[in-house]
PDB file of C-alpha atoms in Angstrom:
ATOM      1  CA  MET A 209      -7.147  -6.291-129.725  1.00 45.00           C
ATOM      2  CA  ALA A 210      -9.083  -3.433-131.342  1.00 47.00           C
ATOM      3  CA  PRO A 211     -12.807  -3.884-131.950  1.00 52.00           C
ATOM      4  CA  ASN A 212     -13.604  -5.665-135.196  1.00 61.00           C
ATOM      5  CA  SER A 213     -15.761  -2.945-136.736  1.00 69.00           C
ATOM      6  CA  ALA A 214     -15.395  -0.896-139.916  1.00 70.00           C
ATOM      7  CA  ALA A 215     -16.692   2.137-138.013  1.00 75.00           C
ATOM      8  CA  THR A 216     -13.707   2.028-135.631  1.00 84.00           C
ATOM      9  CA  ARG A 217     -11.001   1.553-138.270  1.00 87.00           C
ATOM     10  CA  PRO A 218      -9.444   4.397-140.283  1.00 88.00           C
ATOM     11  CA  LYS A 219     -10.277   4.310-144.001  1.00 89.00           C
ATOM     12  CA  ASP A 220      -6.623   4.026-145.053  1.00 90.00           C
ATOM     13  CA  GLU A 221      -6.197   0.964-142.787  1.00 91.00           C
ATOM     14  CA  LEU A 222      -9.237  -0.690-144.373  1.00 91.00           C
ATOM     15  CA  ASP A 223      -8.018   0.220-147.875  1.00 92.00           C
ATOM     16  CA  LEU A 224      -4.658  -1.440-147.161  1.00 92.00           C
ATOM     17  CA  ALA A 225      -6.462  -4.481-145.743  1.00 92.00           C
ATOM     18  CA  ASP A 226      -8.541  -4.632-148.941  1.00 93.00           C
ATOM     19  CA  GLN A 227      -5.380  -4.522-151.076  1.00 94.00           C
ATOM     20  CA  LEU A 228      -3.817  -7.281-148.955  1.00 93.00           C
ATOM     21  CA  GLY A 229      -7.013  -9.343-149.264  1.00 92.00           C
ATOM     22  CA  HIS A 230      -6.830  -8.983-153.043  1.00 94.00           C
ATOM     23  CA  GLU A 231      -3.176 -10.061-153.097  1.00 94.00           C
ATOM     24  CA  LEU A 232      -3.876 -13.013-150.790  1.00 93.00           C
ATOM     25  CA  VAL A 233      -6.678 -14.249-153.055  1.00 94.00           C
ATOM     26  CA  ARG A 234      -4.356 -13.828-156.046  1.00 94.00           C
ATOM     27  CA  PHE A 235      -1.600 -15.693-154.148  1.00 92.00           C
ATOM     28  CA  MET A 236      -3.925 -18.594-153.268  1.00 91.00           C
ATOM     29  CA  ARG A 237      -5.092 -18.879-156.885  1.00 92.00           C
ATOM     30  CA  LEU A 238      -1.502 -18.927-158.150  1.00 90.00           C
ATOM     31  CA  ILE A 239      -0.444 -21.530-155.584  1.00 85.00           C
ATOM     32  CA  THR A 240      -3.441 -23.668-156.544  1.00 82.00           C
ATOM     33  CA  LYS A 241      -2.490 -23.314-160.212  1.00 83.00           C
ATOM     34  CA  ALA A 242       1.119 -24.240-159.448  1.00 81.00           C
ATOM     35  CA  LYS A 243      -0.036 -27.314-157.528  1.00 75.00           C
ATOM     36  CA  THR A 244      -2.219 -28.451-160.437  1.00 72.00           C
ATOM     37  CA  GLN A 245       0.701 -27.927-162.831  1.00 68.00           C
ATOM     38  CA  VAL A 246       2.642 -30.489-160.797  1.00 64.00           C
ATOM     39  CA  SER A 247      -0.351 -32.797-161.373  1.00 53.00           C
ATOM     40  CA  LYS A 248      -3.044 -34.268-159.218  1.00 54.00           C
ATOM     41  CA  GLN A 249      -0.931 -37.343-158.625  1.00 53.00           C
ATOM     42  CA  GLY A 250       2.750 -37.573-158.092  1.00 59.00           C
ATOM     43  CA  PRO A 251       4.969 -39.959-160.016  1.00 54.00           C
ATOM     44  CA  ASP A 252       4.354 -42.545-157.291  1.00 61.00           C
ATOM     45  CA  GLY A 253       0.577 -42.441-157.927  1.00 65.00           C
ATOM     46  CA  ILE A 254      -0.219 -40.717-154.628  1.00 73.00           C
ATOM     47  CA  GLU A 255      -2.562 -37.740-154.633  1.00 75.00           C
ATOM     48  CA  ARG A 256      -0.650 -34.527-154.011  1.00 74.00           C
ATOM     49  CA  ALA A 257      -3.131 -33.655-151.265  1.00 75.00           C
ATOM     50  CA  ALA A 258      -1.984 -36.744-149.342  1.00 82.00           C
ATOM     51  CA  TYR A 259       1.421 -35.151-148.878  1.00 83.00           C
ATOM     52  CA  ALA A 260      -0.235 -32.681-146.488  1.00 87.00           C
ATOM     53  CA  ILE A 261      -0.759 -35.670-144.169  1.00 92.00           C
ATOM     54  CA  LEU A 262       2.918 -36.556-144.409  1.00 91.00           C
ATOM     55  CA  PHE A 263       3.857 -32.920-143.727  1.00 91.00           C
ATOM     56  CA  CYS A 264       1.628 -32.860-140.654  1.00 93.00           C
ATOM     57  CA  LEU A 265       3.003 -36.143-139.307  1.00 96.00           C
ATOM     58  CA  ILE A 266       6.589 -35.008-139.760  1.00 95.00           C
ATOM     59  CA  HIS A 267       6.012 -31.632-138.132  1.00 94.00           C
ATOM     60  CA  GLU A 268       3.451 -32.568-135.462  1.00 94.00           C
ATOM     61  CA  GLY A 269       4.452 -36.157-134.715  1.00 94.00           C
ATOM     62  CA  PRO A 270       2.313 -39.319-134.891  1.00 95.00           C
ATOM     63  CA  GLN A 271      -1.420 -38.558-134.969  1.00 95.00           C
ATOM     64  CA  ARG A 272      -4.791 -40.260-135.013  1.00 94.00           C
ATOM     65  CA  THR A 273      -6.812 -39.933-138.192  1.00 94.00           C
ATOM     66  CA  SER A 274      -9.377 -37.755-136.425  1.00 92.00           C
ATOM     67  CA  LYS A 275      -6.677 -35.322-135.259  1.00 93.00           C
ATOM     68  CA  LEU A 276      -5.256 -35.146-138.794  1.00 94.00           C
ATOM     69  CA  ALA A 277      -8.712 -34.386-140.179  1.00 93.00           C
ATOM     70  CA  GLU A 278      -9.107 -31.586-137.637  1.00 92.00           C
ATOM     71  CA  PHE A 279      -5.631 -30.213-138.301  1.00 90.00           C
ATOM     72  CA  LEU A 280      -6.064 -30.332-142.099  1.00 90.00           C
ATOM     73  CA  HIS A 281      -9.711 -29.138-142.061  1.00 88.00           C
ATOM     74  CA  SER A 282     -10.793 -32.232-143.936  1.00 91.00           C
ATOM     75  CA  GLU A 283     -13.230 -35.105-143.613  1.00 94.00           C
ATOM     76  CA  ILE A 284     -12.091 -38.219-141.747  1.00 93.00           C
ATOM     77  CA  SER A 285     -13.044 -40.359-144.762  1.00 93.00           C
ATOM     78  CA  THR A 286     -10.737 -38.288-147.001  1.00 91.00           C
ATOM     79  CA  ILE A 287      -7.866 -38.543-144.532  1.00 93.00           C
ATOM     80  CA  SER A 288      -8.467 -42.298-144.173  1.00 93.00           C
ATOM     81  CA  ARG A 289      -8.344 -42.829-147.943  1.00 91.00           C
ATOM     82  CA  GLN A 290      -5.253 -40.686-148.416  1.00 91.00           C
ATOM     83  CA  SER A 291      -3.427 -42.135-145.419  1.00 92.00           C
ATOM     84  CA  SER A 292      -4.198 -45.676-146.638  1.00 92.00           C
ATOM     85  CA  ALA A 293      -2.439 -44.826-149.912  1.00 90.00           C
ATOM     86  CA  LEU A 294       0.529 -43.478-147.939  1.00 93.00           C
ATOM     87  CA  VAL A 295       0.620 -46.710-145.884  1.00 94.00           C
ATOM     88  CA  GLN A 296       0.419 -48.865-149.052  1.00 93.00           C
ATOM     89  CA  HIS A 297       3.382 -46.966-150.516  1.00 92.00           C
ATOM     90  CA  GLY A 298       5.400 -47.404-147.329  1.00 94.00           C
ATOM     91  CA  LEU A 299       5.522 -43.673-146.527  1.00 94.00           C
ATOM     92  CA  VAL A 300       3.396 -43.896-143.367  1.00 96.00           C
ATOM     93  CA  GLU A 301       2.884 -46.693-140.867  1.00 97.00           C
ATOM     94  CA  ARG A 302       0.207 -47.457-138.316  1.00 95.00           C
ATOM     95  CA  GLN A 303       1.333 -47.732-134.703  1.00 93.00           C
ATOM     96  CA  ALA A 304      -0.578 -48.664-131.566  1.00 91.00           C
ATOM     97  CA  ASP A 305      -1.669 -45.585-129.621  1.00 88.00           C
ATOM     98  CA  PRO A 306       0.150 -45.769-126.259  1.00 88.00           C
ATOM     99  CA  GLU A 307      -2.793 -43.977-124.597  1.00 86.00           C
ATOM    100  CA  ASP A 308      -5.442 -46.299-126.082  1.00 84.00           C
ATOM    101  CA  GLY A 309      -4.332 -49.677-127.432  1.00 78.00           C
ATOM    102  CA  ARG A 310      -7.559 -49.998-129.443  1.00 83.00           C
ATOM    103  CA  ALA A 311      -6.682 -46.929-131.517  1.00 85.00           C
ATOM    104  CA  CYS A 312      -3.790 -46.402-133.891  1.00 92.00           C
ATOM    105  CA  LEU A 313      -1.523 -43.510-134.713  1.00 95.00           C
ATOM    106  CA  LEU A 314      -0.135 -42.723-138.120  1.00 96.00           C
ATOM    107  CA  ALA A 315       3.595 -41.979-138.267  1.00 97.00           C
ATOM    108  CA  PRO A 316       6.043 -41.318-141.112  1.00 96.00           C
ATOM    109  CA  THR A 317       8.437 -44.088-142.097  1.00 97.00           C
ATOM    110  CA  ALA A 318      12.077 -43.588-143.078  1.00 96.00           C
ATOM    111  CA  GLU A 319      10.944 -43.726-146.718  1.00 93.00           C
ATOM    112  CA  GLY A 320       8.260 -41.153-145.937  1.00 93.00           C
ATOM    113  CA  LEU A 321      10.908 -38.838-144.508  1.00 94.00           C
ATOM    114  CA  ARG A 322      13.057 -39.343-147.628  1.00 92.00           C
ATOM    115  CA  VAL A 323      10.160 -38.597-150.003  1.00 87.00           C
ATOM    116  CA  PHE A 324       9.151 -35.577-147.935  1.00 88.00           C
ATOM    117  CA  ASP A 325      12.711 -34.224-148.053  1.00 91.00           C
ATOM    118  CA  GLU A 326      12.845 -34.722-151.829  1.00 87.00           C
ATOM    119  CA  ASN A 327       9.522 -32.893-152.318  1.00 83.00           C
ATOM    120  CA  ARG A 328      10.748 -30.099-150.043  1.00 88.00           C
ATOM    121  CA  LYS A 329      13.970 -29.765-152.059  1.00 91.00           C
ATOM    122  CA  GLN A 330      11.929 -29.440-155.270  1.00 86.00           C
ATOM    123  CA  ARG A 331       9.689 -26.812-153.674  1.00 86.00           C
ATOM    124  CA  ASN A 332      12.717 -24.905-152.394  1.00 92.00           C
ATOM    125  CA  LEU A 333      14.336 -24.900-155.847  1.00 93.00           C
ATOM    126  CA  TRP A 334      11.112 -23.516-157.342  1.00 91.00           C
ATOM    127  CA  LEU A 335      10.818 -20.805-154.674  1.00 93.00           C
ATOM    128  CA  ALA A 336      14.491 -19.903-155.129  1.00 95.00           C
ATOM    129  CA  ASP A 337      13.752 -19.431-158.855  1.00 95.00           C
ATOM    130  CA  VAL A 338      10.681 -17.310-158.052  1.00 95.00           C
ATOM    131  CA  LEU A 339      12.756 -15.070-155.760  1.00 96.00           C
ATOM    132  CA  GLY A 340      15.930 -15.265-157.851  1.00 96.00           C
ATOM    133  CA  ASP A 341      15.975 -11.582-158.787  1.00 97.00           C
ATOM    134  CA  TRP A 342      15.078 -10.378-155.285  1.00 96.00           C
ATOM    135  CA  SER A 343      17.756  -8.958-153.012  1.00 97.00           C
ATOM    136  CA  GLN A 344      18.786 -10.978-149.966  1.00 97.00           C
ATOM    137  CA  GLU A 345      17.276  -8.255-147.778  1.00 98.00           C
ATOM    138  CA  ASP A 346      13.921  -8.452-149.609  1.00 97.00           C
ATOM    139  CA  ARG A 347      13.838 -12.261-149.257  1.00 96.00           C
ATOM    140  CA  GLU A 348      14.572 -12.002-145.525  1.00 97.00           C
ATOM    141  CA  THR A 349      11.929  -9.296-145.122  1.00 97.00           C
ATOM    142  CA  LEU A 350       9.371 -11.437-146.967  1.00 96.00           C
ATOM    143  CA  ASN A 351      10.083 -14.392-144.658  1.00 95.00           C
ATOM    144  CA  GLU A 352       9.794 -12.221-141.562  1.00 96.00           C
ATOM    145  CA  LEU A 353       6.560 -10.553-142.694  1.00 96.00           C
ATOM    146  CA  PHE A 354       5.022 -13.811-143.919  1.00 93.00           C
ATOM    147  CA  GLY A 355       5.778 -15.380-140.533  1.00 94.00           C
ATOM    148  CA  ARG A 356       4.159 -12.432-138.751  1.00 96.00           C
ATOM    149  CA  LEU A 357       1.123 -12.639-141.040  1.00 94.00           C
ATOM    150  CA  ASN A 358       0.719 -16.376-140.392  1.00 92.00           C
ATOM    151  CA  THR A 359       1.029 -15.847-136.631  1.00 94.00           C
ATOM    152  CA  GLY A 360      -1.525 -13.039-136.794  1.00 93.00           C
ATOM    153  CA  ILE A 361      -3.950 -15.256-138.711  1.00 90.00           C
ATOM    154  CA  GLU A 362      -3.411 -18.145-136.264  1.00 89.00           C
ATOM    155  CA  ASN A 363      -4.140 -15.830-133.343  1.00 92.00           C
ATOM    156  CA  ASN A 364      -7.105 -13.973-134.887  1.00 90.00           C
ATOM    157  CA  PHE A 365      -9.486 -16.281-136.692  1.00 82.00           C
ATOM    158  CA  PRO A 366     -12.551 -14.398-137.913  1.00 81.00           C
ATOM    159  CA  ASP A 367     -15.564 -14.245-135.635  1.00 76.00           C
ATOM    160  CA  MET A 368     -18.461 -14.687-138.028  1.00 66.00           C
ATOM    161  CA  THR A 369     -21.210 -14.444-135.411  1.00 65.00           C
ATOM    162  CA  ASP A 370     -21.990 -10.856-136.441  1.00 61.00           C
ATOM    163  CA  ALA A 371     -21.614 -11.432-140.176  1.00 62.00           C
ATOM    164  CA  VAL A 372     -24.548 -10.446-142.372  1.00 62.00           C
ATOM    165  CA  PRO A 373     -25.698 -13.433-144.434  1.00 63.00           C
ATOM    166  CA  ALA A 374     -25.540 -12.901-148.194  1.00 61.00           C
ATOM    167  CA  GLN A 375     -28.855 -12.713-149.984  1.00 60.00           C
ATOM    168  CA  PRO A 376     -29.307 -15.491-152.562  1.00 57.00           C
ATOM    169  CA  GLY A 377     -28.447 -14.210-156.031  1.00 56.00           C
ATOM    170  CA  HIS A 378     -27.465 -10.828-154.576  1.00 51.00           C
ATOM    171  CA  SER A 379     -24.019  -9.390-154.047  1.00 46.00           C
ATOM    172  CA  SER A 380     -23.339  -6.246-152.054  1.00 43.00           C
ATOM    173  CA  HIS A 381     -19.855  -5.769-153.535  1.00 43.00           C
ATOM    174  CA  THR A 382     -17.877  -6.388-156.690  1.00 42.00           C
ATOM    175  CA  ALA A 383     -15.185  -8.618-155.194  1.00 42.00           C
ATOM    176  CA  ASN A 384     -15.586 -11.227-157.903  1.00 41.00           C
ATOM    177  CA  SER A 385     -15.053  -8.753-160.716  1.00 40.00           C
ATOM    178  CA  LYS A 386     -11.908  -7.444-159.019  1.00 42.00           C
ATOM    179  CA  GLY A 387     -10.544 -10.874-158.096  1.00 46.00           C
ATOM    180  CA  ALA A 388     -11.507 -10.215-154.449  1.00 48.00           C
TER     181      ALA A 388
END
């Protein structure tokens, strides 16, 4: 991996990275807006954020609450509250941990799998509408590049040990005025 220094990167590479950063911030804002349009709670009264737990359990298998909190970058108390709602609605069940009988694992139920599939179908219909006027080739390219971007992010988390702390009330750039 190349050194992580502005002095060692060509200006055009940094300019493209800045444009991508702007588009990623814009993308995250739009996704957040879309999620709030769906509402904070689904029709079943479960917080939308709790579905991230269901997603994780379906894709990663049964997990302890602490592992879910780590995976979802959340507080254990938040995961406990949200997972309790999922258990009450029959979407997740508690199972004895085979490695430690005193602990429990959370796992999706058959109903949880059904609800997850229904939510995924709705998301897929929305994304198909978003990309409806794109060519098949463009949609395939987007999927390939998005996958590469995600893999790159997973493999290169920022090292903030050399970061310069921001001065209170002082900004060295105009990222906020440009939407970052």
